[in-house]
Amino acid sequence: MATLPLEGIRVIDCGYVFAVPYAGGLMADMGAEVIKIEGPGRLDITRDSPFSGVPADNDPGVDPWNRTSNFNQINRGKKSLVLDLSRAEGRDVLRDLIRVSDVFMENFTPRVMRSWGLDYAAMKELKRDIIMVSNTGYGHGEGPYTQYPAQATTQEATHGLAHVTGYRGDIPSKAGQSYVDFLACWACLIGVALALRHRHRTGEGSWIDVGMYQLGCYTVSEYILDWLANGRLGERLGNRHPWYAPQGCYPCAGDDQWCVVSVRSDEEWTALCAVIGPPELARDARFATDAERRAHHDELDARIGRWTAALPKLEVMERLQAAGVPAGAVFDARDVNLNPHFWSRGFLETVEFPAVRRMGKRVIMGRPFRLSKTPLAVRGPAPALGAHNGDVIHGILGYSDRRCEELEQAGILAAQPRTPRTPSPMSMDERVSQGRLAYHDPDFKKRLGIEDA
Amino acid sequence: MPPFFHDESDPEKSLFFLLLNLNKRGITLDVETPEGARTFTALARRADVVVETFLPGHLARLGLDHAALERVQPALVMTSITPFGQSGPHRDYAGDEIVAYAMSGMMSISGTTDREPLKHGGFQAQYEAGLNGALATLFTLVLRDRTGIGQHVDVSTQEVVTSTLVANQPFYSFAGGVQSRRRPGGAMFGNVMPCRDGYFVSQAGGGATWDEIADFYGRPELKDGRFADADRRIVNGPALDELLLEATKHRTMAEMFRTASEQHRMLFGIVQTPADLAQCAQLETRDFYQEVEHPVIGTMKVPFRLWNMTPTPVTYRRPAPMLGQHNAEVYAEWLGYGDDELTRLRDLGVI
């Protein structure tokens, strides 16, 4: 009997960067056998580009492509196969793999899979009940943008979110990083789950065609509806709430320390007043209702900011929360990594790399959901490049040694990048002085309890 | 909750409710009363999934948590979506959109270093938590299809938003680095920049080399060694900003989007407004919008299709329900209640 949701499910993951690879990583957590395919001349850019984050201990070692933070976070628990899909012999191997797999995932631009003769119609010929996932910038079809190159950061403008994000009265802005990639990751997973249930009932496969633009537009739906119904275009409110007040992000004691506060009712306003004082504040008619508080928001910001400025952010959060007022410290990456709430819930996990990888233990994020009877966990580190070539070629496909050698000699199958890129040699101090990092903790391993034995 | 259709604050004219409840039927039930709790349990007995967003512990006090409901329906999948999850030291904290953004870590990297951290516009954490609630529920159903086992699914909105920090959280556990917000000046490239009639974003990478990007902007100085790679573009950011602003101040969003995307294979975006999205030809080809016929609002086009799927695309069946619209229908169908029973419950104030 299956004990994990995806036990016994084989997934071919041809995705690159964030959205599809992250979906694959989460599927591995849920029990799937996930085979990540990269090309010898086309590594996932989370291994060897400015999108790769930082190598473990900021030391590129002899195999920098195996050491980067972004790759190892996202691709946990997978197998790695390095196969040159730009050549017909490589695609023949892929076809054999599809014949014995359940799910195939890719994020090539729409014309690539078609030009390879591997669109969904062709996939079905190889495996009648295959579940195919395609993630693209604008989705497949005949739309005017369909062939446009796309990436989450530029799409955040195009899909409308930047128009309503930004400081009040200032230019549009983006927030976070690669936002729509994560929406796409979750959409792909929902599609796979729906397709697996459909297959379970009917024996039929599916094609899930995710376009990131479309998903991003959905997240500004209320603005679109407000335009259609009321002719309003939406505005940039900074950290203010569209209806309730006060709400904002306030400075706390120390350098770059902040806490947010959000008051959503008169009760919460009274509770806030009781904490920050003075007592007559709660009785001031200028602040009695949401409308009044919105009209005097600048003054309220100044009052709240004066109170928070003298206190550590955690104390601001704890004192307001104890009074029932929504408040939250602005956590940075250190706070996230050391967060007792996350650790108590098992959201952060420690992954141990094999000794030969020379990366020790690292902390990565698990999943934002928990099942009461099926404990889920990261099932292993992300693979070194090509680490499972043999497993896949011999174990799954049953190719002969001779065929395998031929593929290796032809450069179709490889365990090294064809042209390794030299990573940035920048020290952590240089990263800080350039403003790429706020700070760094040389003793981070001790803080995280992952010191080398 | 606003916005309302024609700004009339009528619960049947809430545009959020219209958006988020398409294809559902709607009933009323006061689960805080003993009779309501009994009725809810009877409904749960017939259900595959219960989704709820009460504060942790509230349903247990009413005898309606998963432990209680699985006694009548062992295969029940019950999904709870809350600000901080069902356990841990912050589980009883009051949550809110901006609180999720702060405590997830997202705000620490959003905005500029000379100002306060910034949240996304709108209610992104809520949309994100909804997607994760759906996916966790569905994979639990996938497992139930094989094992028959139902269970409780605990989704934390805070953890959902933190999950998007795949480039920030491990930067610390791999090398001790903590990222911050972007600098106010000298960091325009890759961020939103003004042009003649609006704003645009341009990024290196994708199919275009830096020389091709320089050609798009029509400024040969961009090919200088000063801007040859990402590191040098950051160091020489102020000079780069100046060149780019000069090069784009007479160009329009539409022209640049088309030229950059079609001729130079660049990663390029323009800041579109809700009005642009409401009439977007790309979205039309994807069947993004659904024409909805609502009894109070009338005919309206509503965002509907999040992605496409074959052979089982999402299909439209009905508009969002009005309050209690399907009481008679659902209570009859699920519990066999007739008019007398409904009248009794109505008199008790339970429905």
Coordinates of N, CA, C and O in Angstrom, one line a residue, chain A residues 162-173 235-238, chain B residues 112 114-115 118 182 184 188 192 199:
Chain A
A162 N 2.9 45.2 -10.8 CA 3.7 46.3 -10.5 C 2.9 47.6 -10.5 O 3.3 48.6 -9.8
H163 N 1.8 47.7 -11.3 CA 1.0 48.9 -11.3 C 0.4 49.2 -9.9 O 0.2 50.4 -9.6
V164 N 0.2 48.2 -9.1 CA -0.4 48.4 -7.8 C 0.5 48.2 -6.6 O 0.2 48.2 -5.5
T165 N 1.8 48.0 -7.0 CA 2.9 47.8 -6.0 C 3.8 49.0 -6.0 O 4.2 49.4 -7.1
G166 N 4.2 49.5 -4.9 CA 5.1 50.6 -4.8 C 4.8 51.6 -3.7 O 3.7 51.5 -3.1
Y167 N 5.7 52.4 -3.4 CA 5.4 53.4 -2.3 C 4.4 54.4 -2.8 O 4.3 54.6 -4.0
R168 N 3.6 54.9 -1.9 CA 2.5 55.8 -2.2 C 3.1 57.0 -3.0 O 4.0 57.7 -2.6
G169 N 2.4 57.3 -4.1 CA 2.8 58.5 -4.9 C 4.1 58.3 -5.7 O 4.6 59.2 -6.4
D170 N 4.7 57.1 -5.6 CA 5.9 56.8 -6.3 C 5.7 56.0 -7.5 O 4.6 55.6 -7.8
I171 N 6.8 55.6 -8.2 CA 6.6 54.8 -9.5 C 6.3 53.4 -9.1 O 6.4 52.9 -8.0
P172 N 5.8 52.6 -10.2 CA 5.5 51.2 -9.9 C 6.7 50.4 -9.5 O 7.8 50.9 -9.8
S173 N 6.5 49.3 -8.9 CA 7.6 48.6 -8.4 C 7.3 47.1 -8.4 O 6.2 46.7 -8.6
E235 N -4.6 51.9 -7.3 CA -3.5 52.9 -7.0 C -2.4 52.2 -6.1 O -2.7 51.1 -5.6
R236 N -1.3 52.8 -6.1 CA -0.2 52.3 -5.2 C -0.4 52.8 -3.8 O -0.3 54.0 -3.6
L237 N -0.6 51.9 -2.8 CA -0.9 52.3 -1.5 C 0.3 52.1 -0.6 O 0.2 52.3 0.6
G238 N 1.5 51.7 -1.1 CA 2.6 51.4 -0.2 C 2.2 50.3 0.7 O 1.7 49.2 0.2
Chain B
T112 N 13.2 49.8 -1.3 CA 14.5 50.3 -1.5 C 15.2 50.5 -0.1 O 14.5 50.7 0.9
D114 N 16.7 52.9 1.2 CA 16.5 54.2 1.9 C 15.1 54.4 2.5 O 14.9 55.4 3.2
R115 N 14.3 53.4 2.3 CA 12.9 53.5 2.8 C 12.5 52.2 3.5 O 13.3 51.2 3.6
L118 N 8.6 46.9 1.8 CA 7.3 47.2 1.1 C 6.6 45.8 0.8 O 7.3 44.8 0.6
R182 N 16.6 46.8 -2.6 CA 17.5 47.3 -3.7 C 17.9 48.7 -3.3 O 17.2 49.4 -2.6
P184 N 18.4 52.7 -3.9 CA 17.5 53.6 -4.5 C 18.0 54.1 -5.9 O 17.2 54.4 -6.8
M188 N 18.6 50.6 -11.7 CA 17.4 50.7 -12.5 C 17.3 49.5 -13.4 O 16.2 48.9 -13.6
V192 N 11.8 48.7 -12.5 CA 10.9 49.4 -13.3 C 11.5 50.8 -13.6 O 12.0 51.5 -12.8
Y199 N 5.8 52.9 -18.0 CA 6.9 52.3 -17.3 C 7.2 51.0 -18.0 O 6.3 50.3 -18.5

